[in-house]
Short mmCIF file of C-alpha atoms and ligand atoms in Angstrom, two decimals:
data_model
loop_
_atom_site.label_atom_id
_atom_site.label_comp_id
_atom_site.label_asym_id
_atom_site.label_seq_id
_atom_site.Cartn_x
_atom_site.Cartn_y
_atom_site.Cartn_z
CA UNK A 278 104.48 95.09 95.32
CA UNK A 279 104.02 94.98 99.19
CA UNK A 280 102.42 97.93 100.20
CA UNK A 281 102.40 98.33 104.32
CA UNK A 282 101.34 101.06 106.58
CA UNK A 283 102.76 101.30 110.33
CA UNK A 284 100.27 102.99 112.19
CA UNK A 285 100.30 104.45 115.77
CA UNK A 286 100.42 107.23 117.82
CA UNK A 287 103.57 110.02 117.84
CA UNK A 288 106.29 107.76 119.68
CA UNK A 289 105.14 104.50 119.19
CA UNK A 290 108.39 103.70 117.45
CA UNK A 291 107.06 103.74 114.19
CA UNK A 292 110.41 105.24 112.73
CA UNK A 293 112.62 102.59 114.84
CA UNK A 294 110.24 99.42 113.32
CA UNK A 295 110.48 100.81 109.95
CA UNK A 296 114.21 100.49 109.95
CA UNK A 297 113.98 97.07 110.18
CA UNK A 298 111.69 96.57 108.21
CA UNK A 299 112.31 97.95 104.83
CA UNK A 300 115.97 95.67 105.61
CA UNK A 301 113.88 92.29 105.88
CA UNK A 302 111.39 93.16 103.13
CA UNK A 303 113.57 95.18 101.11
CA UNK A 304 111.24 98.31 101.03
CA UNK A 305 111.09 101.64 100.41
CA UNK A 306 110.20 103.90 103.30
CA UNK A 307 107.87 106.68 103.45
CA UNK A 308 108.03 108.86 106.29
CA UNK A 309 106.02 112.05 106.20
CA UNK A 310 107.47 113.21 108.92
CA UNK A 311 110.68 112.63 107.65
CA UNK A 312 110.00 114.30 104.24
CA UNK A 313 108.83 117.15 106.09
CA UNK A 314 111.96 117.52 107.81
CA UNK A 315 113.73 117.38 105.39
CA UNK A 316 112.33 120.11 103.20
CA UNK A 317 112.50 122.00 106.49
CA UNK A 318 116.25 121.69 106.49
CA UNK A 319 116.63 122.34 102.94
CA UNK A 320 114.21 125.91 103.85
CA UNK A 321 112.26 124.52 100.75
CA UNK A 322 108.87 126.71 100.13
CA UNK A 323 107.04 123.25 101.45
CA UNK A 324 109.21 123.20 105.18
CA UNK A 325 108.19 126.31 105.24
CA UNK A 326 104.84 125.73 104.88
CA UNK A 327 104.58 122.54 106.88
CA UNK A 328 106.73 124.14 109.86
CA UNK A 329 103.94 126.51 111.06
CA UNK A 330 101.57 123.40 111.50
CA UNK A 331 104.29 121.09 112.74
CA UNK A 332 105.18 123.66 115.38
CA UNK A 333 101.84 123.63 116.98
CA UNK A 334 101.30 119.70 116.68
CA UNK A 335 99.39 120.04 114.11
CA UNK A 336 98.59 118.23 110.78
CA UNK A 337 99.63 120.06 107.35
CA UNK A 338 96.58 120.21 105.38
CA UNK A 339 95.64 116.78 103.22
CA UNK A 340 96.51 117.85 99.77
CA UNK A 341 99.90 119.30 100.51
CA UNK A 342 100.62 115.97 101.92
CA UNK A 343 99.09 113.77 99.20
CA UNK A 344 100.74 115.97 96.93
CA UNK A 345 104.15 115.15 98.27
CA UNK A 346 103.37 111.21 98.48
CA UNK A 347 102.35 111.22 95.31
CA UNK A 348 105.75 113.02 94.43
CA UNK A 349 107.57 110.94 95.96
CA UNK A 350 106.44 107.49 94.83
CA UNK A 351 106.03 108.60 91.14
CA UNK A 352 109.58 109.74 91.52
CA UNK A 353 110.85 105.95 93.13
CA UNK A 354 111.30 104.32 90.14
CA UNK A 355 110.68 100.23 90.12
CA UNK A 356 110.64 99.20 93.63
CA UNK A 357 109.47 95.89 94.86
CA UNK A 358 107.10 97.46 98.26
CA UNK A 359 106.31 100.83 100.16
CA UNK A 360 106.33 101.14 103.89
CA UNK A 361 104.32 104.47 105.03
CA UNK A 362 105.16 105.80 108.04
CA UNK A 363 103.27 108.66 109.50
CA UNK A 364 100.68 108.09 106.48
CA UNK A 365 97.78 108.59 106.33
CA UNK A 366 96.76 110.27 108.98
CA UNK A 367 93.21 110.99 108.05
CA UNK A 368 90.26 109.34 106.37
CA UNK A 369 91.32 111.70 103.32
CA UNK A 370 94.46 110.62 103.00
CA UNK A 371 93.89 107.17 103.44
CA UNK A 372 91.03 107.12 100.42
CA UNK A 373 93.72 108.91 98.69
CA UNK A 374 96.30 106.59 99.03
CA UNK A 375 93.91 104.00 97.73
CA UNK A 376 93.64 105.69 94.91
CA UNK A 377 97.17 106.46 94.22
CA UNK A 378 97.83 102.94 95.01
CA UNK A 379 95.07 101.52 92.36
CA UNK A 380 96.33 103.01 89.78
CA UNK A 381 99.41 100.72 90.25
CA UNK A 382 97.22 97.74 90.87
CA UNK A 383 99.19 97.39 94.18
CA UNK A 384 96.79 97.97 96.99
CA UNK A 385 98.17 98.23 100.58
CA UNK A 386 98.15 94.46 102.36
CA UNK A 387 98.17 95.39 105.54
CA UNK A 388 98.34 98.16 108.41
CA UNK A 389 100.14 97.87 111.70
CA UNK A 390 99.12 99.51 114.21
CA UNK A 391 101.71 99.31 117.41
CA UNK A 392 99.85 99.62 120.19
CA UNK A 393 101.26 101.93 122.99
CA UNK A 394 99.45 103.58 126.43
CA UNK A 395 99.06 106.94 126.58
CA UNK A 396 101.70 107.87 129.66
CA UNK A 397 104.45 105.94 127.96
CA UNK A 398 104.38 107.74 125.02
CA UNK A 399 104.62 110.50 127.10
CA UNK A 400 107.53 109.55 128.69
CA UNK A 401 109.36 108.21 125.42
CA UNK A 402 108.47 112.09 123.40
CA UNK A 403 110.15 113.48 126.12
CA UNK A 404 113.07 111.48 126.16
CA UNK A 405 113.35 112.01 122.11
CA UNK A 406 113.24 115.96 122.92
CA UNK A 407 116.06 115.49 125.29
CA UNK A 408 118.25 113.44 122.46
CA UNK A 409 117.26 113.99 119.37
CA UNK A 410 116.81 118.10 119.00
CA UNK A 411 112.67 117.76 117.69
CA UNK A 412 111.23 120.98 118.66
CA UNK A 413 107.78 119.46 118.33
CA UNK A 414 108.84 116.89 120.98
CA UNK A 415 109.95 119.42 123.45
CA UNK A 416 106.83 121.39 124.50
CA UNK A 417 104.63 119.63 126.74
CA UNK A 418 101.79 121.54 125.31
CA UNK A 419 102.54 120.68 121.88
CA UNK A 420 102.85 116.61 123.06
CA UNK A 421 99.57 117.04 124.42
CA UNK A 422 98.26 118.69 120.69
CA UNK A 423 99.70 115.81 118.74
CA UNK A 424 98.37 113.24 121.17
CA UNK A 425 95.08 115.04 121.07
CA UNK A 426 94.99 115.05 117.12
CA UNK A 427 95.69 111.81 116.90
CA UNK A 428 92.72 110.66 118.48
CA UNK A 429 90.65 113.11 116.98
CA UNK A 430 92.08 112.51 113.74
CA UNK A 431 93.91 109.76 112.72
CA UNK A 432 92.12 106.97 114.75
CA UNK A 433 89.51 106.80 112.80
CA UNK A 434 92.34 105.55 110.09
CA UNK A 435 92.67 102.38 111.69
CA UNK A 436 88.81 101.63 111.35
CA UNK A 437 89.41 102.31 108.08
CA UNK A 438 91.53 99.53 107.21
CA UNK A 439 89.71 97.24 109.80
CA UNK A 440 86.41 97.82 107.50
CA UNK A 441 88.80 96.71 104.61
CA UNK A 442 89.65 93.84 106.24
CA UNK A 443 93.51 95.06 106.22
CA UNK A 444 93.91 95.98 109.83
CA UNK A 445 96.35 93.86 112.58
CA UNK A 446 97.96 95.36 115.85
CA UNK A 447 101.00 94.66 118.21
CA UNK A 448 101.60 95.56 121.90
CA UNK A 449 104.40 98.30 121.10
CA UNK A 450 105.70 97.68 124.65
CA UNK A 451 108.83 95.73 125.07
CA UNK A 452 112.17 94.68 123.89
CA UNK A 453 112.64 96.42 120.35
CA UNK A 454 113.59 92.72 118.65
CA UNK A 455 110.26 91.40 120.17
CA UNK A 456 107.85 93.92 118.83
CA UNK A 457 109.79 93.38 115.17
CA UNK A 458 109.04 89.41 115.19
CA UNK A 459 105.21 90.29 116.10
CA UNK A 460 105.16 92.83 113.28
CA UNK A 461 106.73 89.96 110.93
CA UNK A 462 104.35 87.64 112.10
CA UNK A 463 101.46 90.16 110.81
CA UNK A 464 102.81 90.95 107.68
CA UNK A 465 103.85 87.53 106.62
CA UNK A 466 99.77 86.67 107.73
CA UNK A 467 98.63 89.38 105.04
CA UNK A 468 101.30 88.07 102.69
CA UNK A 469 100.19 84.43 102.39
CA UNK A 470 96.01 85.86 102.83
CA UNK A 471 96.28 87.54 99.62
P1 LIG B 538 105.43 111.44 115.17
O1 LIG B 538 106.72 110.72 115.27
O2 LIG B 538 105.11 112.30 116.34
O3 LIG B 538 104.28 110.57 114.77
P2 LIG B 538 106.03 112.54 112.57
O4 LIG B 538 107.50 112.63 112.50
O5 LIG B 538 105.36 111.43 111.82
O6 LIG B 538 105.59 112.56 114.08
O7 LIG B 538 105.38 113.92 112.09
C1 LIG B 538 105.76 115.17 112.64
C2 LIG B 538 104.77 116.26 112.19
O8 LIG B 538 104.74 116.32 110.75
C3 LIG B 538 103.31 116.01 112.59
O9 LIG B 538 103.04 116.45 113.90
C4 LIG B 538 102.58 116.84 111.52
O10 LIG B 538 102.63 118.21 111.79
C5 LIG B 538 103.42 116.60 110.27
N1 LIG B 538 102.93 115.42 109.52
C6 LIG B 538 103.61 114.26 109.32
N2 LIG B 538 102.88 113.38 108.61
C7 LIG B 538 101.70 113.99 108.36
C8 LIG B 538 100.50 113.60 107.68
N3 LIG B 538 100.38 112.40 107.11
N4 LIG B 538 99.48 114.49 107.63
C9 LIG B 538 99.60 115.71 108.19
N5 LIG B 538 100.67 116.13 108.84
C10 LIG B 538 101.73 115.30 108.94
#
C-alpha cells in the first residue's frame, strides 16, 4: 500500500492537491474534514457533535476522530494506498494512525507538507467563504482560531514525521499544475527510498 499524508495549514490547498493525486496514484482519499461534513449534512449524531467544535475553529476531540478513521478504512475494502487529508492533526492522532496503520503492515511513506505564508492563506479562506458556503471560513475570528490551532496544535505533527525520517515540503505558492509535479517529485522520492 502507499500510505501519504498532505499536511498544511487550513487553505493550503490540501483538498485541491488531493484530487490529483488519488487520480495519478490511484488512492483512496481521506478527508476529515470532508467526513465531517458530511455527517453534518446527513444531521448524523457525529455532525452533530463535530459541528459545535468546527464552528469555533476548533478540533473535535482525538478519539472521535480516530474512531471515524478507523471506520472508515476498516470499511474500504482492498485498496492499493490512502491519502489523509486533514489527518492527523495532533501528536495523538498521528501515534494513532501508526498504529492503525501497523496492524496492516503498511506504514505511511511520506508526509507533505505544502508550505503557505500566513496572509495568503488569509486571503485564499476568505475567498473560499465567498464561493464555497463554509461557515467556518467566513468569520474572521474563527480564521484566526483555526490558524491559531494549527500552530499550537498540529505543527508539532510535522516534527513528528521529520523524527521518523518521513517528512518532505513544497512551496504551496504558485500555478496549481506546478505545486502537483513538486508533490510527485516527493512522493516518487519516498517511493523508490523504501
Ligand atoms: P481546513 O481546510 O481548514 O484545513 P478541514 O476541512 O480539514 O479544514 O477541517 C474543518 C474542521 O473539521 C476543522 O476546523 C476541525 O474542526 C474539524 N477537523 C477536521 N479534521 C480534524 C482532525 N483531524 N482533528 C480534529 N478536528 C478535525
Amino acid at each position: 500500500m502507499i500510505n501519504l499524508i498532505l499536511f498544511g495549514p487550513p487553505g493550503a490547498g490540501k483538498g485541491t492537491q488531493s484530487a490529483k493525486l488519488i487520480e495519478k496514484y490511484s488512492l483512496t482519499h481521506i478527508s476529515t474534514g470532508d467526513l465531517f461534513r458530511k455527517h453534518l449534512k446527513e444531521g448524523t449524531p457525529l455532525g452533530k457533535l463535530a459541528q459545535g467544535y468546527m464552528d469555533k475553529g476548533n478540533l473535535v476531540p482525538d478519539q472521535v476522530v480516530i474512531d471515524m478513521v478507523d471506520d472508515k478504512i476498516k470499511s474500504s475494502g482492498n485498496i492499493t494506498g490512502i491519502i489523509f487529508d486533514g489527518f492527523p492533526r495532533t501528536i495523538p492522532q498521528a501515534e494513532a494512525l501508526d498504529k492503525l496503520l501497523a496492524s496492516k503492515q503498511a506504514p505511511i511513506k511520506v508526509l507533505v507538507e505544502l508550505v503557505v505564508p500566513e496572509e495568503e492563506l488569509r486571503t485564499r479562506l476568505a475567498d473560499r467563504a465567498r464561493k464555497e458556503n463554509r461557515p467556518d471560513d467566513a468569520k474572521p475570528e474563527v480564521i484566526e482560531n483555526r490558524i491559531s490551532v494549527y500552530k499550537s496544535e498540529t505543527v508539532a505533527v510535522a516534527q513528528y514525521y521529520k523524527d521518523h525520517k518521513k517528512y518532505a515540503s513544497v512551496i504551496g505558492v504558485g500555478k496549481i499544475d506546478e505545486i502537483f509535479e513538486n508533490i510527485c517529485t516527493e512522493i516518487d522520492k519516498s517511493l523508490l527510498a523504501k
